[in-house]
Short mmCIF file of C-alpha atoms in Angstrom, two decimals:
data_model
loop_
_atom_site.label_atom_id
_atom_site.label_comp_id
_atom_site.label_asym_id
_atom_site.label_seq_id
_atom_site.Cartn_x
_atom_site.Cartn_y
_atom_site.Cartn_z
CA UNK Z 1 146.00 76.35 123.81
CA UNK Z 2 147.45 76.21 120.30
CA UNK Z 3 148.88 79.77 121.09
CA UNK Z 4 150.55 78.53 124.32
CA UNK Z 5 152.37 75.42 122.71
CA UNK Z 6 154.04 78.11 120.00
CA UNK Z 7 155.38 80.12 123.09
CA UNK Z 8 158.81 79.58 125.12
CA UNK Z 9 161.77 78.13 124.34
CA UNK Z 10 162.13 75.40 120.93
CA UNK Z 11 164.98 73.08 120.11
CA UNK Z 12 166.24 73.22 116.87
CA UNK Z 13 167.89 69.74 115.57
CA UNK Z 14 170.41 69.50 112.83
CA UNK Z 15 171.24 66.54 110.57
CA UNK Z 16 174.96 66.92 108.84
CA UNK Z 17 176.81 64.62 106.15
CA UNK Z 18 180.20 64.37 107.27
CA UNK Z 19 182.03 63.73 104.21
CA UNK Z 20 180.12 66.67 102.41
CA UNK Z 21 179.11 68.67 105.21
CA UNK Z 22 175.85 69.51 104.00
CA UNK Z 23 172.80 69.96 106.06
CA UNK Z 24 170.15 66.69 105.53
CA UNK Z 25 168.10 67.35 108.09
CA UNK Z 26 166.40 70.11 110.85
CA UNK Z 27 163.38 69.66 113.00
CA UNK Z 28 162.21 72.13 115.49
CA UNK Z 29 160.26 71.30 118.17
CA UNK Z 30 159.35 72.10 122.08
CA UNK Z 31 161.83 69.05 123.46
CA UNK Z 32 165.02 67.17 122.49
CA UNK Z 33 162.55 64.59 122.61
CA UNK Z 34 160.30 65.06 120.09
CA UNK Z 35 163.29 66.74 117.48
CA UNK Z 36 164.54 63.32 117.61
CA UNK Z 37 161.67 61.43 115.44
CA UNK Z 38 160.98 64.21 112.94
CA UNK Z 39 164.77 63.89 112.41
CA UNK Z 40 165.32 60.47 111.47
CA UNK Z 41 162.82 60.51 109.51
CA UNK Z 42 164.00 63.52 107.45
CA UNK Z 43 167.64 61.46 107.50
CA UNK Z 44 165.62 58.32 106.43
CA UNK Z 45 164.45 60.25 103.36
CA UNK Z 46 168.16 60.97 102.19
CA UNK Z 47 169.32 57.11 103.07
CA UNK Z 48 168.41 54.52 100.20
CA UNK Z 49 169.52 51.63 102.07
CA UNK Z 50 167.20 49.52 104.76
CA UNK Z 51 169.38 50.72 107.79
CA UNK Z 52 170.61 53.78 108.82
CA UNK Z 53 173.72 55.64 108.50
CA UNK Z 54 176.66 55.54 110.64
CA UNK Z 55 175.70 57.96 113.24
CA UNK Z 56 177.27 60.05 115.99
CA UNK Z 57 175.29 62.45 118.38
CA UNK Z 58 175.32 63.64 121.85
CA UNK Z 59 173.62 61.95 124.39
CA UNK Z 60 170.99 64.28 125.03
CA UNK Z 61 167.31 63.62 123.04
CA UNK Z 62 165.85 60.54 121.96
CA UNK Z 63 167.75 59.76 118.85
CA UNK Z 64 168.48 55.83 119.97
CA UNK Z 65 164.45 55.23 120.34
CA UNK Z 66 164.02 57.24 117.23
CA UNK Z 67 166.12 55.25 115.06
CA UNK Z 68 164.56 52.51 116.44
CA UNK Z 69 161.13 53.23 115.71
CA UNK Z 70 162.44 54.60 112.29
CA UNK Z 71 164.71 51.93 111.08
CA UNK Z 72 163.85 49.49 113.85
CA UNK Z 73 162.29 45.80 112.78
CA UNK Z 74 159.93 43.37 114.79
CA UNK Z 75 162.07 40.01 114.28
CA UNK Z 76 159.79 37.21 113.27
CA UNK Z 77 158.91 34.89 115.67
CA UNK Z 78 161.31 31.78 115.67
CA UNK Z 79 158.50 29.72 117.85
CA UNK Z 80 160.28 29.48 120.80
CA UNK Z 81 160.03 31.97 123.81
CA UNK Z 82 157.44 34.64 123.58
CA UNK Z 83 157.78 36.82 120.05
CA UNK Z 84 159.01 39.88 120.19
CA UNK Z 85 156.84 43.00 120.03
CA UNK Z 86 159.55 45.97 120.00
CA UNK Z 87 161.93 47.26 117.01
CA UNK Z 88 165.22 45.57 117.25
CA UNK Z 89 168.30 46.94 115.57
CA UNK Z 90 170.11 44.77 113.19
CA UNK Z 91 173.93 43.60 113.70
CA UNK Z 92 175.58 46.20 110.81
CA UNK Z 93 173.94 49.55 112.66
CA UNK Z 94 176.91 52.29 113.04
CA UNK Z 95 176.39 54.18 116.14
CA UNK Z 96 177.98 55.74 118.84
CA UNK Z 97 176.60 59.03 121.26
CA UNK Z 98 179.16 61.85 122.90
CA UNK Z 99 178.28 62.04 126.40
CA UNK Z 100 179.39 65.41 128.12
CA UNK Z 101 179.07 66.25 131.67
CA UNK Z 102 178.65 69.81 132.69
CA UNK Z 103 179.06 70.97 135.96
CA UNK Z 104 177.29 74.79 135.97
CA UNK Z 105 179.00 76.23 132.59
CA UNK Z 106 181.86 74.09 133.05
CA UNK Z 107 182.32 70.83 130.62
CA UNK Z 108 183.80 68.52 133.24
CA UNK Z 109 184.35 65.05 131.30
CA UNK Z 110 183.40 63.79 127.61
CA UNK Z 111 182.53 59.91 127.75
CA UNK Z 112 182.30 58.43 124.34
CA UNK Z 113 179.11 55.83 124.39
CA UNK Z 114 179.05 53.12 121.44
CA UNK Z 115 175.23 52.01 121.67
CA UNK Z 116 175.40 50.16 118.05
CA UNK Z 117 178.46 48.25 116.50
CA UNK Z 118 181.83 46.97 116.97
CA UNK Z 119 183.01 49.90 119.14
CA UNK Z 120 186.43 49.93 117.73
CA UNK Z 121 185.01 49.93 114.24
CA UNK Z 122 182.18 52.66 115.06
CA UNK Z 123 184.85 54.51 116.51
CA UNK Z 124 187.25 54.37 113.23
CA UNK Z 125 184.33 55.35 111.31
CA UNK Z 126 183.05 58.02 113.33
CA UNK Z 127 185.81 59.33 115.23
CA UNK Z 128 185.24 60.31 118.73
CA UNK Z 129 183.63 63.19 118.64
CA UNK Z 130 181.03 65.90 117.16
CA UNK Z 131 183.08 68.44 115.62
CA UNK Z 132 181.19 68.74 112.42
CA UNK Z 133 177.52 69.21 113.77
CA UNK Z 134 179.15 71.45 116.42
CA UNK Z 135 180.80 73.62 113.90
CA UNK Z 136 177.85 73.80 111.78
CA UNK Z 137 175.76 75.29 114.91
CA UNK Z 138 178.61 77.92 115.55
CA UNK Z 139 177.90 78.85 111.87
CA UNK Z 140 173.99 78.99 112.88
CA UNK Z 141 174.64 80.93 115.18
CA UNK Z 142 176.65 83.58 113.30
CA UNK Z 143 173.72 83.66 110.18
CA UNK Z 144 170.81 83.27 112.24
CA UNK Z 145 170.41 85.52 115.35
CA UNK Z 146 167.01 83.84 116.11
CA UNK Z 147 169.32 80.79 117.33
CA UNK Z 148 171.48 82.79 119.43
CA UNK Z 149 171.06 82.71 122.92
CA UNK Z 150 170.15 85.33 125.83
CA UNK Z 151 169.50 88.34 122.80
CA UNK Z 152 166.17 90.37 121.75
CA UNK Z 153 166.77 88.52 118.02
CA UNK Z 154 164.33 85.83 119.05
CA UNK Z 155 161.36 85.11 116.69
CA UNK Z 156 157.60 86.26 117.63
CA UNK Z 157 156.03 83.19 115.98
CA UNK Z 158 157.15 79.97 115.18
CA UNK Z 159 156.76 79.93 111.61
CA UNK Z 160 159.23 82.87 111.33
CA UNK Z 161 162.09 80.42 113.09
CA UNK Z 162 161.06 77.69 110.69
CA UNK Z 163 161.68 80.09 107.61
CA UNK Z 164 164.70 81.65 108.63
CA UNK Z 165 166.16 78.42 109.84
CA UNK Z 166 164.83 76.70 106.18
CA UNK Z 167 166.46 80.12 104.40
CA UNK Z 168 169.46 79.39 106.21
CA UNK Z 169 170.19 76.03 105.73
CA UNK Z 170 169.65 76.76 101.60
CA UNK Z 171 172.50 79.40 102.00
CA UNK Z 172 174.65 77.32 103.80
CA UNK Z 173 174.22 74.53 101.33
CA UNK Z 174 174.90 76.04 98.24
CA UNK Z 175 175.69 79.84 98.42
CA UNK Z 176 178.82 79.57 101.11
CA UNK Z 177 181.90 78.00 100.14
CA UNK Z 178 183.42 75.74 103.15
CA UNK Z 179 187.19 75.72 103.42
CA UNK Z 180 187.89 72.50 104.26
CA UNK Z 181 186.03 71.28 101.00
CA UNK Z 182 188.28 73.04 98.59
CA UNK Z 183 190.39 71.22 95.56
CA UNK Z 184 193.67 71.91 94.45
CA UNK Z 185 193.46 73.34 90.65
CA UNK Z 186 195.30 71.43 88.12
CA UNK Z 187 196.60 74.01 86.48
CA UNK Z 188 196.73 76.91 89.43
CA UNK Z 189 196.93 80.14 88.88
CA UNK Z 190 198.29 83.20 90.76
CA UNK Z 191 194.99 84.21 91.33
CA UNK Z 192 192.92 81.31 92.20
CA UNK Z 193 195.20 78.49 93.55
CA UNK Z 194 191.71 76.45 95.02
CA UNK Z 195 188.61 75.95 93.66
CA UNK Z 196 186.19 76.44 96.21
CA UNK Z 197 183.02 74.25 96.91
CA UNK Z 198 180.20 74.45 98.60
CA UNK Z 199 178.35 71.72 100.59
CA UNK Z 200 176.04 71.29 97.70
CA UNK Z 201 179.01 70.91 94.88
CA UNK Z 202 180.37 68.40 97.59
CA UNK Z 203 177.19 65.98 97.18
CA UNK Z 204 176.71 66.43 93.43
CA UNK Z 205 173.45 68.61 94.06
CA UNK Z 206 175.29 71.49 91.55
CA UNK Z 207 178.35 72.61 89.83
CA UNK Z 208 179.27 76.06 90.79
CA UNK Z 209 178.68 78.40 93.80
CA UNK Z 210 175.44 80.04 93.57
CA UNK Z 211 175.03 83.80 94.31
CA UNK Z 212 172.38 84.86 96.41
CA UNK Z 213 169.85 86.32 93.52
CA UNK Z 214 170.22 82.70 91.85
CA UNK Z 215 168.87 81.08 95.12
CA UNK Z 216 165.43 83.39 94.89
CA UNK Z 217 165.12 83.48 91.46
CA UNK Z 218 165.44 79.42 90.55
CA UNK Z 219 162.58 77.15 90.46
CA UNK Z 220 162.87 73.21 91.28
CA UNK Z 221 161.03 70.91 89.45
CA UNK Z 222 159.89 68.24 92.24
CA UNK Z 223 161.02 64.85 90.61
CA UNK Z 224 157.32 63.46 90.17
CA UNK Z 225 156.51 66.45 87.62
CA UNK Z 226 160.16 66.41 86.39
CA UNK Z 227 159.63 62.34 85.64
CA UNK Z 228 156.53 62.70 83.84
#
């Protein structure tokens, strides 16, 4: 049975800062469905505040239950009525989903879905779109054959697409340089006119672009030892 469930097709979810374009979050699992809880919570982990993050996703999966049941409160009971028994969202939740209808291979219409929020301020916030987890799949795609469709690069076992996916992600973050996060020197040279970041320098996580060998080699102290 256990052998059965790690056969077939998996979806792989992704979880993307916009303003730093590093990855937050991946879950891998048999449905959209069930990538959509193990997400949120991951998401939850990198959030300090009591709500969620503005959020913008396609309208596939389960993520508007799942930030329900992950950010989602039981309002207490104002004694009139019958009390409420389900996760409510609160009034200052950001969040809007890309709908996209397909017709065979064909993308026939994109309808843009505010489910939380003012929808003119969600959509100022958000845009209307999902460019940046969309371009951050294309780039999964080009490190990670396992996630590319219709090829013999698929993975054998599970755990070897959960540890190329996780060795992928730490690349992305820290060892590739994304254009679009690049600073103009101060004092430019002929020879380096940008200084180039990574998703990682982006969020504060480092300083410099690591190489490859630096990404084996280091060792992270979890916080709890680091702290004691």
């Amino acid at each position: 049975r256990e052998e059965e469930e790690e056969r077939g097709p998996f979806w792989r979810g992704t979880a993307i800062d916009m303003d730093t374009r590093l990855r937050i979050g991946r879950a891998i699992a048999k449905t959209e469905e069930e990538v959509a809880p193990e997400l949120m919570l991951q998401v939850k982990q990198h959030t300090p505040d009591e709500k969620p993050p503005a959020m913008a996703t396609d309208g596939k999966g389960a993520y508007r239950e799942a930030m329900l049941q992950t950010w989602g409160k039981v309002p207490e009971y104002s004694g009139k009525g019958r009390p409420a028994t389900l996760p409510q969202p609160d009034k200052d939740w950001h969040y809007l989903q890309v709908v996209k209808k397909r017709k065979g291979s064909r993308l026939v219409s994109v309808h843009i879905k505010v489910v939380y929020g003012d929808p003119d301020e969600v959509q100022a916030l958000l845009g209307a779109h999902t460019a940046y987890v969309e371009r951050t799949h294309l780039t999964s795609r080009q490190m990670n054959g396992r996630l590319v469709r219709k090829t013999l690069s698929f993975s054998k076992e599970l755990r070897f697409l959960q540890a190329a996916s996780c060795w992928e992600d730490a690349l992305y973050n820290f060892t590739r340089p994304v254009k679009t996060l690049r600073l103009e020197r101060e004092d430019p040279s002929p020879a380096a006119h940008w200084r180039q970041r990574t998703p990682a320098m982006a969020a504060d996580l480092t300083d410099h672009v690591w190489t490859v060998k630096e990404l084996l080699t280091t060792v992270l102290v979890p916080a709890a030892i680091n702290t004691q």
